[in-house]
Coordinates of C-alpha atoms in Angstrom, one line a residue:
F1 CA -36.1 103.2 37.9
P2 CA -36.6 105.9 35.3
L3 CA -37.7 104.7 32.0
V4 CA -38.0 106.4 28.5
I5 CA -39.6 105.0 25.3
T6 CA -40.0 106.6 22.0
G7 CA -41.9 105.7 18.8
L8 CA -45.5 106.7 17.5
C9 CA -45.6 108.1 21.3
N10 CA -43.1 108.9 23.9
L11 CA -43.5 107.1 27.3
L12 CA -41.7 108.3 30.1
A13 CA -42.1 106.3 33.4
D14 CA -40.5 106.4 37.2
F15 CA -41.2 103.6 39.4
S16 CA -38.4 104.3 41.6
K17 CA -38.8 104.1 45.4
G18 CA -42.5 102.6 45.2
E19 CA -43.8 105.4 43.1
D20 CA -45.8 105.0 40.2
K21 CA -45.8 107.9 37.8
A22 CA -45.8 107.7 33.9
Y23 CA -46.2 110.3 31.1
M24 CA -47.3 109.4 27.4
E25 CA -47.4 111.6 24.6
F26 CA -48.3 110.6 20.9
T27 CA -45.9 112.2 18.1
S28 CA -48.0 110.7 15.3
P29 CA -50.0 110.1 13.1
S30 CA -51.0 113.7 12.7
R31 CA -54.6 113.4 13.9
D32 CA -53.3 112.2 17.3
K33 CA -50.2 114.5 17.5
G34 CA -50.1 116.3 21.0
T35 CA -52.5 113.9 22.8
R36 CA -50.9 113.4 26.3
F37 CA -51.6 111.1 29.3
L38 CA -50.4 111.6 32.9
K39 CA -50.7 108.7 35.4
L40 CA -49.9 109.4 39.3
A41 CA -50.5 106.7 41.5
D42 CA -54.2 106.0 41.1
E43 CA -55.0 109.2 39.1
F44 CA -55.2 109.2 35.3
W45 CA -55.4 112.2 33.4
M46 CA -55.7 113.1 29.5
Y47 CA -55.0 116.1 27.6
L48 CA -56.4 116.6 24.0
P49 CA -55.2 119.5 22.1
N50 CA -58.5 120.5 20.7
V51 CA -59.9 120.8 24.4
G52 CA -56.9 122.4 25.7
K53 CA -57.0 121.1 29.3
A54 CA -56.5 118.0 31.1
V55 CA -59.5 115.5 31.9
K56 CA -59.4 112.9 34.6
I57 CA -60.2 109.4 33.5
A58 CA -61.7 107.5 36.3
G59 CA -64.0 104.4 37.2
H60 CA -64.9 102.3 34.3
A61 CA -63.8 104.9 31.7
L62 CA -60.3 103.5 32.5
R63 CA -61.2 100.3 30.6
G64 CA -62.0 102.3 27.5
S65 CA -60.0 101.9 24.4
L66 CA -56.6 103.7 24.3
M67 CA -56.5 105.7 20.8
G68 CA -58.8 103.1 19.3
S69 CA -56.8 100.3 20.3
D70 CA -57.4 97.0 21.9
F71 CA -55.4 98.1 24.9
S72 CA -57.3 100.1 27.8
Y73 CA -56.0 102.9 29.5
E74 CA -55.2 100.6 32.3
D75 CA -53.4 98.4 30.1
A76 CA -51.0 100.9 28.9
V77 CA -49.7 102.1 32.2
S78 CA -50.7 99.6 34.7
N79 CA -48.1 98.8 37.4
E80 CA -50.4 96.8 39.4
E81 CA -48.9 94.8 42.2
L82 CA -50.3 91.4 41.4
A83 CA -49.6 89.6 44.7
E84 CA -51.5 92.2 46.9
S85 CA -54.5 92.1 44.9
Y86 CA -54.7 88.3 43.7
D87 CA -54.5 84.7 45.1
A88 CA -52.2 82.6 42.9
S89 CA -52.4 79.1 42.3
L90 CA -50.3 76.7 40.1
E91 CA -52.6 74.9 37.2
G92 CA -49.9 73.1 35.4
E93 CA -47.2 73.3 32.9
E94 CA -47.3 74.1 29.1
K95 CA -45.1 75.0 26.2
V96 CA -46.1 78.4 24.5
G97 CA -44.7 80.8 22.0
D98 CA -43.0 80.6 18.6
G99 CA -40.1 79.0 20.5
D100 CA -42.2 76.6 22.6
A101 CA -40.8 77.9 25.7
D102 CA -41.5 75.8 29.0
C103 CA -43.9 77.7 31.4
Y104 CA -45.5 77.5 34.5
V105 CA -49.5 78.1 34.2
L106 CA -50.8 80.1 37.1
K107 CA -54.1 81.2 37.8
L108 CA -54.6 84.4 39.6
S109 CA -58.2 85.1 41.2
L110 CA -58.9 88.5 42.9
K111 CA -59.0 88.6 46.5
E112 CA -62.2 89.4 48.3
G113 CA -62.6 93.2 48.9
A114 CA -59.4 93.9 46.4
E115 CA -59.6 95.9 43.3
G116 CA -58.1 94.8 40.2
S117 CA -58.0 95.3 36.4
Y118 CA -59.6 91.6 36.0
Y119 CA -61.4 89.2 38.1
T120 CA -59.3 86.4 36.8
Q121 CA -55.9 86.2 35.3
K122 CA -54.1 83.1 33.8
L123 CA -50.3 83.6 33.4
W124 CA -47.8 81.7 31.5
V125 CA -44.5 82.4 33.0
G126 CA -41.1 81.0 31.5
K127 CA -39.6 78.3 33.7
E128 CA -36.1 79.7 33.1
S129 CA -36.6 83.4 32.8
F130 CA -39.7 83.8 35.3
I131 CA -41.2 86.3 33.0
P132 CA -45.0 86.2 31.6
I133 CA -44.8 85.0 28.0
K134 CA -48.7 84.9 27.7
A135 CA -51.7 86.0 29.6
E136 CA -55.4 85.8 29.6
Y137 CA -57.9 88.0 31.5
Y138 CA -61.4 87.0 32.3
S139 CA -64.4 88.7 33.7
R140 CA -66.3 87.8 36.9
S141 CA -68.7 85.6 34.8
G142 CA -65.9 83.8 33.4
R143 CA -65.9 85.2 29.9
L144 CA -62.5 85.5 28.3
M145 CA -61.9 89.3 27.6
K146 CA -58.3 89.7 26.5
D147 CA -55.3 87.7 25.3
V148 CA -52.0 89.2 25.5
Q149 CA -48.6 87.6 24.2
I150 CA -45.1 88.9 24.6
L151 CA -43.6 88.4 21.1
E152 CA -40.1 89.9 21.7
F153 CA -37.9 90.7 24.5
K154 CA -34.7 92.8 24.7
R155 CA -31.9 92.7 27.1
I156 CA -31.3 96.0 28.6
S157 CA -28.8 96.7 31.5
G158 CA -28.8 92.9 32.6
K159 CA -32.7 92.7 32.6
N160 CA -35.2 91.4 30.0
Y161 CA -37.8 94.0 28.9
P162 CA -40.6 93.3 26.6
T163 CA -40.5 95.3 23.3
R164 CA -43.3 93.7 21.4
I165 CA -46.7 92.9 23.0
R166 CA -49.8 91.8 21.2
M167 CA -53.3 92.5 22.7
E168 CA -56.3 90.7 21.4
N169 CA -59.6 92.0 22.6
K170 CA -61.9 89.0 22.6
L171 CA -64.8 91.0 23.0
R172 CA -64.4 92.4 19.3
K173 CA -64.3 90.5 16.2
N174 CA -61.0 89.6 14.7
T175 CA -59.1 92.7 16.2
W176 CA -55.6 92.8 17.8
S177 CA -53.0 95.6 18.5
E178 CA -49.5 95.6 18.8
F179 CA -47.4 97.9 21.5
V180 CA -43.9 98.1 19.8
L181 CA -40.9 99.7 21.7
T182 CA -38.1 100.9 19.3
D183 CA -36.0 102.5 21.6
V184 CA -35.8 101.9 25.4
Q185 CA -33.5 103.7 27.8
I186 CA -33.0 102.8 31.5
G187 CA -31.7 105.0 34.5
V188 CA -31.9 108.5 32.3
S189 CA -32.7 111.6 34.1
I190 CA -36.3 112.8 33.9
P191 CA -37.2 116.2 35.2
A192 CA -39.6 116.0 38.2
N193 CA -42.0 118.8 36.5
V194 CA -42.8 116.2 33.8
F195 CA -45.1 114.3 36.1
T196 CA -47.2 117.0 36.7
K197 CA -50.5 118.6 35.2
G198 CA -48.9 121.9 34.4
Y199 CA -46.5 120.1 32.2
L200 CA -49.4 117.9 30.6
E201 CA -51.3 121.2 29.9
R202 CA -48.3 123.1 28.6

């Protein structure tokens, strides 16, 4: 389904027919204006206006900070198929969030030989909505790396979409970032050339 999000940055994504494509462009503040990102399946590209060409981001660089925030490049446009990479187990039930939502607590462990953003994930999934409300990401050593909470949802075309996401980086001290979606459009027509290096470097 094509997806368009606008705000401090514009994010265009198309996850239809199993494809994984996303284009993101920062429109403000002025120091970041014109910085663009393109994800095509497993490839991730970045365009900086002062460099004038696209640079591929790969390996551990994908875990770097996105524009100085607590989100990584992977976090921003990840469309990871959890069932393919992780084994899941039910850990229990808890109430979480401002509304004390009843949640199932799931533990996801990376399968042997599989690749994943984090070695272990702990998810709090709403009993009624079946939507993740909170997640914790752990390293191989068991260290808590990040804590993410979905603070707000918006119902669009019959489905709930997260519109306010808070990420806290536990490897830093007293820092967190919020990803707020101010305008979300579903099913709009996005020209195919948007998801190309040529458009990224235009």
